[in-house]
JSON list of C-alpha atoms in Angstrom, two decimals:
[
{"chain": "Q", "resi": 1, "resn": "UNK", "atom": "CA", "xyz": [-28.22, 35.02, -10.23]},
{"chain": "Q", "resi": 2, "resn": "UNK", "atom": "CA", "xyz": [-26.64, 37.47, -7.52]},
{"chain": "Q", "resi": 3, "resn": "UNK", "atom": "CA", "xyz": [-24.69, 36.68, -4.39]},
{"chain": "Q", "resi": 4, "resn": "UNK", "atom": "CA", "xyz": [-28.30, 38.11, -3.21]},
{"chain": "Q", "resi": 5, "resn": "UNK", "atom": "CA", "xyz": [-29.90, 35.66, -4.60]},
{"chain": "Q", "resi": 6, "resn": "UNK", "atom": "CA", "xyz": [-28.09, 32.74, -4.04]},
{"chain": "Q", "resi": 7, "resn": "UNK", "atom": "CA", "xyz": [-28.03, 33.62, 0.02]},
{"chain": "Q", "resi": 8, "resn": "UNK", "atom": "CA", "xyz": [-31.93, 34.31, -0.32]},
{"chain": "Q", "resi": 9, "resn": "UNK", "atom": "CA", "xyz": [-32.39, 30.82, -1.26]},
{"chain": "Q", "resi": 10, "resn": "UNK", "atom": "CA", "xyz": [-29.81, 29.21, 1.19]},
{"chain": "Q", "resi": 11, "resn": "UNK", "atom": "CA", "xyz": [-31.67, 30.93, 4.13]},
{"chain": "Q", "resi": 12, "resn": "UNK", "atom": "CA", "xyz": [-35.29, 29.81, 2.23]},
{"chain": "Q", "resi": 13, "resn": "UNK", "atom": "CA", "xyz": [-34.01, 26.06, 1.63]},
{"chain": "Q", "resi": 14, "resn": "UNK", "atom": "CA", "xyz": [-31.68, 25.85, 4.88]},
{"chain": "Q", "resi": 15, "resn": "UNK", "atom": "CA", "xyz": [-33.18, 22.15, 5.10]},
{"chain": "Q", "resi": 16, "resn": "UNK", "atom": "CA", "xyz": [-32.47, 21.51, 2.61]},
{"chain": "Q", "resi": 17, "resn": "UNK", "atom": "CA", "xyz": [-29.07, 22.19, 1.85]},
{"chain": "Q", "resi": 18, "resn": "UNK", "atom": "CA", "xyz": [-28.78, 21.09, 5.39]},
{"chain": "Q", "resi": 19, "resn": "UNK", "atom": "CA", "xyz": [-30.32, 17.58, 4.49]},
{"chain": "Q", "resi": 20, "resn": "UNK", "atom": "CA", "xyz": [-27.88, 16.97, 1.41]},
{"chain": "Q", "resi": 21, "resn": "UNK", "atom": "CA", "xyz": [-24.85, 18.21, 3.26]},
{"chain": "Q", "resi": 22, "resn": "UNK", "atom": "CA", "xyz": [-25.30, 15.66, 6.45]},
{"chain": "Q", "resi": 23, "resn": "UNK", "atom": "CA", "xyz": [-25.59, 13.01, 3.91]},
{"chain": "Q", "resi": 24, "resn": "UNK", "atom": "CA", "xyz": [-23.00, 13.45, 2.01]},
{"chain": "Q", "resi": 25, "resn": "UNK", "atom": "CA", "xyz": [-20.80, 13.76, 4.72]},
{"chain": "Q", "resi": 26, "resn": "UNK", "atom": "CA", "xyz": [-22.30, 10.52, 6.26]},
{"chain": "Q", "resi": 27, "resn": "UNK", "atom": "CA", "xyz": [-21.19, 8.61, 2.75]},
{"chain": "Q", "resi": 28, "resn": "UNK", "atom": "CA", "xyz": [-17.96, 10.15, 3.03]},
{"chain": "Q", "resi": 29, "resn": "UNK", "atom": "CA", "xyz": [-17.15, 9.05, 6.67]},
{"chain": "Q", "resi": 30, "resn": "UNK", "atom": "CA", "xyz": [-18.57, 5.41, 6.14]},
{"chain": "Q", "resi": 31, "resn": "UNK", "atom": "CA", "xyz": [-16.36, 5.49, 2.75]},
{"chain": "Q", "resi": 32, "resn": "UNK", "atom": "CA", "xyz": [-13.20, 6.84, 5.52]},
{"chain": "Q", "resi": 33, "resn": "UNK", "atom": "CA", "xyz": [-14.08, 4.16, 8.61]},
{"chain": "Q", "resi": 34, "resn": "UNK", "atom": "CA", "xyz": [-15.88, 1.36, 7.19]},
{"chain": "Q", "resi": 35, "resn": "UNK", "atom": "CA", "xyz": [-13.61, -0.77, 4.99]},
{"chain": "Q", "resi": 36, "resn": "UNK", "atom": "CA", "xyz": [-11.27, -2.86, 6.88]},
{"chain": "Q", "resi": 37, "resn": "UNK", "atom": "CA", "xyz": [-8.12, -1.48, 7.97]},
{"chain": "Q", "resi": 38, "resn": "UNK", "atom": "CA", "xyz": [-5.08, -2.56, 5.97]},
{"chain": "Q", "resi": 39, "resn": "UNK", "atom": "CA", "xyz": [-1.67, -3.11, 7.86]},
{"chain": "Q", "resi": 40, "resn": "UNK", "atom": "CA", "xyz": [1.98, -2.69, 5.32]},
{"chain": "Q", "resi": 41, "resn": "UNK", "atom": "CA", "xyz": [5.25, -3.64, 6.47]},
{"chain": "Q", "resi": 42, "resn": "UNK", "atom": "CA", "xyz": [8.23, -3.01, 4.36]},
{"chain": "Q", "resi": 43, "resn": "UNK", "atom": "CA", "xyz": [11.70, -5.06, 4.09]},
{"chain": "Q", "resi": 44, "resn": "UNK", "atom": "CA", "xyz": [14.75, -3.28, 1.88]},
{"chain": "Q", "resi": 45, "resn": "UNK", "atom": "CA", "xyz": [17.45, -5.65, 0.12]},
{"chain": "Q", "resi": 46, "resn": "UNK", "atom": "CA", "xyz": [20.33, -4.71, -1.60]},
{"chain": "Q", "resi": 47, "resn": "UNK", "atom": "CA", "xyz": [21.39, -6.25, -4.84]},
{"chain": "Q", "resi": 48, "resn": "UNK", "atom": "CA", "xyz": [25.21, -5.89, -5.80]},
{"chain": "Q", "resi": 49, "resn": "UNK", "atom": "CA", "xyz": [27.46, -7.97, -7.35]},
{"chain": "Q", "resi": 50, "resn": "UNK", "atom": "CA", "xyz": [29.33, -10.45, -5.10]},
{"chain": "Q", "resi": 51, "resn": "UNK", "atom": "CA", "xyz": [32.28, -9.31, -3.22]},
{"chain": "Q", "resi": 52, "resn": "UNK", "atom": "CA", "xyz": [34.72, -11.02, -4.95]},
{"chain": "Q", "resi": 53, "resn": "UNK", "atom": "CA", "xyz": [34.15, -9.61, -8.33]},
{"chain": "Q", "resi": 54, "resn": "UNK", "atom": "CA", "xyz": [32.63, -5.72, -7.44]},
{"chain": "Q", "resi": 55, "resn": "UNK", "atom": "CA", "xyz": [35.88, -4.52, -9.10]},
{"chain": "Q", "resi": 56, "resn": "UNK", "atom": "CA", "xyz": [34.91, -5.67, -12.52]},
{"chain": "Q", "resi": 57, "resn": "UNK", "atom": "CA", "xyz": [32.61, -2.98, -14.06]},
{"chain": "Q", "resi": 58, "resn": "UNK", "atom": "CA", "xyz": [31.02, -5.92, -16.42]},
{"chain": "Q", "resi": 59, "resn": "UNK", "atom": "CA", "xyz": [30.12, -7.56, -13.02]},
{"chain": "Q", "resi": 60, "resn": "UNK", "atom": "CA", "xyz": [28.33, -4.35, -11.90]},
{"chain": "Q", "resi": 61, "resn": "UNK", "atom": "CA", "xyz": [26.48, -4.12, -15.36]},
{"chain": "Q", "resi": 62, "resn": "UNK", "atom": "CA", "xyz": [25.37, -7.91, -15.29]},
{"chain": "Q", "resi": 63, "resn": "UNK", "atom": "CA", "xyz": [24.19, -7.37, -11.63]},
{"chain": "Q", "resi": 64, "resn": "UNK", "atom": "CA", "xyz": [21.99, -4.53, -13.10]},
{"chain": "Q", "resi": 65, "resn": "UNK", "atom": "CA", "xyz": [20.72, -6.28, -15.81]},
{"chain": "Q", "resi": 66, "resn": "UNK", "atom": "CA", "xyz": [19.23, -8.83, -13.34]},
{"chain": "Q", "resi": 67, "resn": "UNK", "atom": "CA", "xyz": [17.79, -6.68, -11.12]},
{"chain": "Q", "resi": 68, "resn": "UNK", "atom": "CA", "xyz": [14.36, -7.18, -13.08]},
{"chain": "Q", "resi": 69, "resn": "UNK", "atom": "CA", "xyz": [15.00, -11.16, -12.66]},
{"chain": "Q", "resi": 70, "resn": "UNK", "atom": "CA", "xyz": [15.12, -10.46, -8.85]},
{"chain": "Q", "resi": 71, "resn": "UNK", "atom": "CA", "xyz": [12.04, -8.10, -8.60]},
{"chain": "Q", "resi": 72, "resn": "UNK", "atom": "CA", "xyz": [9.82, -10.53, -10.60]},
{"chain": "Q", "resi": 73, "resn": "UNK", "atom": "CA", "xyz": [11.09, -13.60, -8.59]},
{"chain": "Q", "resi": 74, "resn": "UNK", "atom": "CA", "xyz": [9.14, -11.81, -5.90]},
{"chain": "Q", "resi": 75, "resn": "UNK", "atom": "CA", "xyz": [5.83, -11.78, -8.16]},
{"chain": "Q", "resi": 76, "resn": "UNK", "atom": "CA", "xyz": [5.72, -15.74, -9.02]},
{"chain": "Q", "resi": 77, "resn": "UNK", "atom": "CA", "xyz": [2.90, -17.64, -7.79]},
{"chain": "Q", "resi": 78, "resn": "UNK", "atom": "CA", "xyz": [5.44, -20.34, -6.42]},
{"chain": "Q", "resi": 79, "resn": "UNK", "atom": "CA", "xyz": [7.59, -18.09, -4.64]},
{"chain": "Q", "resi": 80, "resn": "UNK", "atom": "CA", "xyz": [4.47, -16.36, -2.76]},
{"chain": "Q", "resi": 81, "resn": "UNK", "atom": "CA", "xyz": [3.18, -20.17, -1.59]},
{"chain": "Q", "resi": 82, "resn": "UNK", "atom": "CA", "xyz": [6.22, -20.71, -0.15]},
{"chain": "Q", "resi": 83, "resn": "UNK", "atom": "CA", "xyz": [6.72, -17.62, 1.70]},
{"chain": "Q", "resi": 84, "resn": "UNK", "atom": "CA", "xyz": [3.20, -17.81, 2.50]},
{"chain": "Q", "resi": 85, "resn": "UNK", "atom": "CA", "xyz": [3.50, -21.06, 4.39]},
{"chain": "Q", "resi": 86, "resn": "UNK", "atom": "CA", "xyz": [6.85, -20.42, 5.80]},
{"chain": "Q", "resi": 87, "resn": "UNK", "atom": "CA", "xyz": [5.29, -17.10, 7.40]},
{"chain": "Q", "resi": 88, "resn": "UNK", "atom": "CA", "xyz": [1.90, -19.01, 9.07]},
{"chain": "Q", "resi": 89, "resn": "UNK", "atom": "CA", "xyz": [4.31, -21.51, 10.20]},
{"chain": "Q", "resi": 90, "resn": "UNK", "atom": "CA", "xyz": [6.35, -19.25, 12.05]},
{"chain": "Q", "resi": 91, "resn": "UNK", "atom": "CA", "xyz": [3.21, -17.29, 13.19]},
{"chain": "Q", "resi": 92, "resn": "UNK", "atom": "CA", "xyz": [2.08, -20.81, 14.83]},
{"chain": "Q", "resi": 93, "resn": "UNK", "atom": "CA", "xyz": [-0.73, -21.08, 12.32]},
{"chain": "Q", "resi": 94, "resn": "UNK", "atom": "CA", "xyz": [-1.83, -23.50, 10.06]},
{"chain": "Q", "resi": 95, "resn": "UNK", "atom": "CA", "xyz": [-0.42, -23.89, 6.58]},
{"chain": "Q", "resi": 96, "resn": "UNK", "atom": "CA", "xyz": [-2.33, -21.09, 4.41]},
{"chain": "Q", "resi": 97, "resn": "UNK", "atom": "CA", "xyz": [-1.30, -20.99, 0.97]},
{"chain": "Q", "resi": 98, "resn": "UNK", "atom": "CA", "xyz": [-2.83, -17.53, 0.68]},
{"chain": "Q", "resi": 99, "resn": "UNK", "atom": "CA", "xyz": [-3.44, -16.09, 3.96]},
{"chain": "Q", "resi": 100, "resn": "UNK", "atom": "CA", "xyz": [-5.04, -12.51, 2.30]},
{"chain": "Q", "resi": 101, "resn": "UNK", "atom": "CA", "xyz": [-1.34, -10.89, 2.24]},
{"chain": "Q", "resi": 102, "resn": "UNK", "atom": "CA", "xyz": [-0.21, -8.85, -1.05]},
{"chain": "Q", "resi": 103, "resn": "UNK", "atom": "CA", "xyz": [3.38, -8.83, -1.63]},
{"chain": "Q", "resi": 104, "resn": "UNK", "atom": "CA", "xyz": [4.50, -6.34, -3.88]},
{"chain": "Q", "resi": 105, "resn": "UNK", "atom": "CA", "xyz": [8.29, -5.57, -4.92]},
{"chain": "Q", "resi": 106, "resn": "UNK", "atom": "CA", "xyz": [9.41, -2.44, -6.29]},
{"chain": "Q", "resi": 107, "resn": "UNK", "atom": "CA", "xyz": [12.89, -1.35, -7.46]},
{"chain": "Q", "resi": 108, "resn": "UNK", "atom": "CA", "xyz": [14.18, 2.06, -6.63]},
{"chain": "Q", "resi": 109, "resn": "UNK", "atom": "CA", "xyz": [15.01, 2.94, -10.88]},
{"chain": "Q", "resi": 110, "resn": "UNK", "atom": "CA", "xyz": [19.07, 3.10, -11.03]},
{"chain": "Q", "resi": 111, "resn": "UNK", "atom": "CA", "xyz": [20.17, 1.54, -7.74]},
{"chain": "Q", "resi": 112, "resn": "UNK", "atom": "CA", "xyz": [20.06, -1.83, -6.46]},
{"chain": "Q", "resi": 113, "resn": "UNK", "atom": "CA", "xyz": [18.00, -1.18, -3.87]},
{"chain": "Q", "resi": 114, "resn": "UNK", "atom": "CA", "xyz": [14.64, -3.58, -3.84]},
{"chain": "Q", "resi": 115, "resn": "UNK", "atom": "CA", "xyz": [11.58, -2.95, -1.29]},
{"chain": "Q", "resi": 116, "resn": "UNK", "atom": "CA", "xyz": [9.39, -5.75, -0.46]},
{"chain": "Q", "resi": 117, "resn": "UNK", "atom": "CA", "xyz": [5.50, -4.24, 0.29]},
{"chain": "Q", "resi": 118, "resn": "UNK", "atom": "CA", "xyz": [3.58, -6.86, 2.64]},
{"chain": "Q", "resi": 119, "resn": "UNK", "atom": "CA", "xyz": [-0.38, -5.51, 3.55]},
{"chain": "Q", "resi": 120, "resn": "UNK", "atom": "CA", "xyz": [-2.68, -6.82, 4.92]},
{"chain": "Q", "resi": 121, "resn": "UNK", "atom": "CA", "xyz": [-6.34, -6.73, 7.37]},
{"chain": "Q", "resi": 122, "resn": "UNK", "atom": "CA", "xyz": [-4.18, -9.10, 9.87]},
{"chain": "Q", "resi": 123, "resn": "UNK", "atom": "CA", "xyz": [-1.68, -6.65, 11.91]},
{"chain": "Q", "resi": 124, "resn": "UNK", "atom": "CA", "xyz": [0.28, -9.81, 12.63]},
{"chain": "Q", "resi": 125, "resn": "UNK", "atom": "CA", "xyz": [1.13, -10.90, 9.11]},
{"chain": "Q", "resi": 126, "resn": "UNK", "atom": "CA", "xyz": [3.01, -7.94, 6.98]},
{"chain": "Q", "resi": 127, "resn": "UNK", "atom": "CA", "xyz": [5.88, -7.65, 9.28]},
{"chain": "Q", "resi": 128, "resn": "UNK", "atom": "CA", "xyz": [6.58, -11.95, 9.25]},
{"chain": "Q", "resi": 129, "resn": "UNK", "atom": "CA", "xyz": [5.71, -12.24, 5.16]},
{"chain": "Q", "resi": 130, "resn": "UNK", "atom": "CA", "xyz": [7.50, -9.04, 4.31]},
{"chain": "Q", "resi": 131, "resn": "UNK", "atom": "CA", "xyz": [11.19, -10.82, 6.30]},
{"chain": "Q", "resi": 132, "resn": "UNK", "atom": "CA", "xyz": [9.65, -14.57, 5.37]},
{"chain": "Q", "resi": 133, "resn": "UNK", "atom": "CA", "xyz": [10.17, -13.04, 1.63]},
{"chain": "Q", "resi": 134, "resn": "UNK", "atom": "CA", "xyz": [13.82, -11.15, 2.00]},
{"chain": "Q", "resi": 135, "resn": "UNK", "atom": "CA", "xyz": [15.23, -14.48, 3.68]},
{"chain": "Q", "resi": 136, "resn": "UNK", "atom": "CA", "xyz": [13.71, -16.88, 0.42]},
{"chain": "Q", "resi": 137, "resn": "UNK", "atom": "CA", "xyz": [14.48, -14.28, -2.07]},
{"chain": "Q", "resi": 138, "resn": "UNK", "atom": "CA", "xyz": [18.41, -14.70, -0.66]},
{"chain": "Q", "resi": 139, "resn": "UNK", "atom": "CA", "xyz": [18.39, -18.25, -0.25]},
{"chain": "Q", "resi": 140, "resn": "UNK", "atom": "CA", "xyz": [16.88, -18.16, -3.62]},
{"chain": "Q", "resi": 141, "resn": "UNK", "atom": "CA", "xyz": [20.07, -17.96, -5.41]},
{"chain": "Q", "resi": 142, "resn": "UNK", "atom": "CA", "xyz": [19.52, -15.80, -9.00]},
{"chain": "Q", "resi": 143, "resn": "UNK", "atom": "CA", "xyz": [22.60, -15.80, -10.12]},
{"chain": "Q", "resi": 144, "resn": "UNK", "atom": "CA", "xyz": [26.35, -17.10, -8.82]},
{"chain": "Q", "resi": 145, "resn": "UNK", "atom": "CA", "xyz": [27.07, -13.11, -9.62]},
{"chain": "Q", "resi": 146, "resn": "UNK", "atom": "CA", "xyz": [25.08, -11.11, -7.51]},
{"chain": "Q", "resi": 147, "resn": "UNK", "atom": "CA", "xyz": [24.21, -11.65, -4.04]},
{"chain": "Q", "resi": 148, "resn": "UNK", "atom": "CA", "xyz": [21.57, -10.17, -1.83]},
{"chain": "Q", "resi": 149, "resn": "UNK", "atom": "CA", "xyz": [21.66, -8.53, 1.48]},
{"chain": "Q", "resi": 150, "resn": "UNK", "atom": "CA", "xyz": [19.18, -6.86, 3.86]},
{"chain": "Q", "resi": 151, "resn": "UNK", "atom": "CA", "xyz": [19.67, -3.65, 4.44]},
{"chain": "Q", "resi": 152, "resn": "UNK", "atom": "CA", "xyz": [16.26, -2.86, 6.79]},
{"chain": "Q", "resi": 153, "resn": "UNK", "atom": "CA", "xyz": [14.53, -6.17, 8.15]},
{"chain": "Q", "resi": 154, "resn": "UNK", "atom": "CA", "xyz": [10.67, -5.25, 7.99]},
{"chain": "Q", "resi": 155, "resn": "UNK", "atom": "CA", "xyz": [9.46, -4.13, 11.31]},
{"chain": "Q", "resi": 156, "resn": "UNK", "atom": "CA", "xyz": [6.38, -3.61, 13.16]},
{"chain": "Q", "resi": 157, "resn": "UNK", "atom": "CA", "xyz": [2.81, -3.25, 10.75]},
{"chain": "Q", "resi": 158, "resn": "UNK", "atom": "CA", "xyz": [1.60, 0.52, 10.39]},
{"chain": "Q", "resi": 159, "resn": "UNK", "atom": "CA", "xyz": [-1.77, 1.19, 9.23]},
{"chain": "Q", "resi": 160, "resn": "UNK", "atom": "CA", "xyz": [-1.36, 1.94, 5.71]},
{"chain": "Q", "resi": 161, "resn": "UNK", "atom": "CA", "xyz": [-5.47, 2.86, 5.45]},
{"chain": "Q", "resi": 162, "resn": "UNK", "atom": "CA", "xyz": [-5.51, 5.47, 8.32]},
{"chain": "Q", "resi": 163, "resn": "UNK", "atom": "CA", "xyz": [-3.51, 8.50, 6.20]},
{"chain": "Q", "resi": 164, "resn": "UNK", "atom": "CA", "xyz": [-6.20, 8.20, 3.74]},
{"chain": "Q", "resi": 165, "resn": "UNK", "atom": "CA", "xyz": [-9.25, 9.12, 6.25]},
{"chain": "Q", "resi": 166, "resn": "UNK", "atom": "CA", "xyz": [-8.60, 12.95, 6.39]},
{"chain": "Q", "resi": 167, "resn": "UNK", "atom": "CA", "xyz": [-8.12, 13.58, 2.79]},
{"chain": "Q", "resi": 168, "resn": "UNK", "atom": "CA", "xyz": [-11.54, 11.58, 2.55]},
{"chain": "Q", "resi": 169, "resn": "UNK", "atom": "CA", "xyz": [-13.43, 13.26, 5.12]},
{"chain": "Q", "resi": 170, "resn": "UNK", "atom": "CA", "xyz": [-11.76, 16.90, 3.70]},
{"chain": "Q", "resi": 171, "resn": "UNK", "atom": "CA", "xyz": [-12.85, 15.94, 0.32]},
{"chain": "Q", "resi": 172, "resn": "UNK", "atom": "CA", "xyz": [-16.47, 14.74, 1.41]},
{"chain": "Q", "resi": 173, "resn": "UNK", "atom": "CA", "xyz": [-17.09, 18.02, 3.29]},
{"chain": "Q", "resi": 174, "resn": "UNK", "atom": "CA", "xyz": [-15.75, 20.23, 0.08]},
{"chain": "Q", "resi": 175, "resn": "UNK", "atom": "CA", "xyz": [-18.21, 18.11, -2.21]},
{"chain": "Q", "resi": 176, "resn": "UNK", "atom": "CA", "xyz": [-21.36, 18.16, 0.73]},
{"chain": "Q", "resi": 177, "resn": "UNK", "atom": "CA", "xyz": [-21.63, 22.27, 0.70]},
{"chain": "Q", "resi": 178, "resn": "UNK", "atom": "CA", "xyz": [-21.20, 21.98, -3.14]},
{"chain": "Q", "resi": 179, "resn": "UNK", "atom": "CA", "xyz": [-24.06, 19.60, -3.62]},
{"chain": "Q", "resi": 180, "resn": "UNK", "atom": "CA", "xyz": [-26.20, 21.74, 0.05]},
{"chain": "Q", "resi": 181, "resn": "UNK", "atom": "CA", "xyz": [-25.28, 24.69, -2.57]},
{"chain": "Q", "resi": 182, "resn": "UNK", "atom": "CA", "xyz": [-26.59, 22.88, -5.56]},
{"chain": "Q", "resi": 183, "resn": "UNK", "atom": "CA", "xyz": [-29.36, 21.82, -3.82]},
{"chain": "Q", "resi": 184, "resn": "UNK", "atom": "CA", "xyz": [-30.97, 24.91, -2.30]},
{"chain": "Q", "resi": 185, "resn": "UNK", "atom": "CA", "xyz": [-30.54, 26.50, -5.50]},
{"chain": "Q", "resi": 186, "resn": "UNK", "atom": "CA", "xyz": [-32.29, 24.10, -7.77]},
{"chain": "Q", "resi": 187, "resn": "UNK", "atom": "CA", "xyz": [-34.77, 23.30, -5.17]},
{"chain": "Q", "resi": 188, "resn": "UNK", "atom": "CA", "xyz": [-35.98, 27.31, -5.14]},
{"chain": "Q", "resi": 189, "resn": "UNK", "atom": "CA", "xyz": [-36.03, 27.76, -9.20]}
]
């Protein structure tokens, strides 16, 4: 098949390929809008050795071989309830013990630096969960050697879904005039 061709049957099966582009387009904008927008707020910690004993370089490697301790901490079932309730109680809302928030830590590899993820569909909630979990994890004490600070207390929610909806929407339109291509193509043999 020529370039000929292939335009001789776009301008026969314009509907066509018309038809099957406008619907895949509508998928891909109901796939980019519909689903409930998600809200993330972040808090950073530090985790060092205490003060008092920086100096000693065992002190420094002990701190690091916690770390993990600290990160999973986050993770625990028990921890989450906790934080969970502290956070709807200082929102003014009734006890939840799992209000639809995901916490997530991660651990930047070779520092002590630890990020704690809050999302969620409530704009209110990531920003109060995200702090709710920096404060327990430090009052949470891990070990007499380390201590933990905040570096950044977690501030306002951003809309962690919205940066998706152009890649989704450039994507949709890419596959569309494949499949309108497609289409009018197979449609004519």
């Amino acid at each position: 098949m020529t370039l000929r061709d292939l335009l001789d049957r776009l301008r026969r099966y314009w509907a066509v390929a018309a038809t099957v582009f406008l619907v895949a387009m509508a998928i891909g904008v109901a796939a980019a809008y519909l689903p409930a927008e998600r809200f993330r707020s972040t808090a950073t910690l530090i985790v060092q050795p205490q003060a008092d004993r920086a100096v000693e370089f065992g002190q420094a490697l002990a701190a690091e071989f916690l770390l993990p301790a600290v990160v999973e901490q986050i993770k625990v079932d028990s921890f989450q309830r906790q934080v969970f309730q502290n956070a709807t109680q200082r929102l003014g809302r009734r006890p939840d013990p799992d209000p639809g928030v995901e916490l997530e830590p991660v651990n930047e590899p070779g520092t002590g630096i630890v990020t704690v993820e809050a999302t969620s569909t409530d704009r209110e909630l990531p920003q109060v969960v995200a702090n709710e979990a920096a404060s327990e994890l430090i009052d949470r004490r891990v070990s007499p050697i380390i201590e933990i600070m905040v570096l950044d207390e977690a501030q306002a929610a951003k809309s962690a879904s919205a940066p998706l909806r152009l890649p989704i929407l450039f994507g949709t339109a890419v596959f569309g005039l494949i499949a309108a291509i497609v289409a009018a193509v197979g449609f004519g043999a």
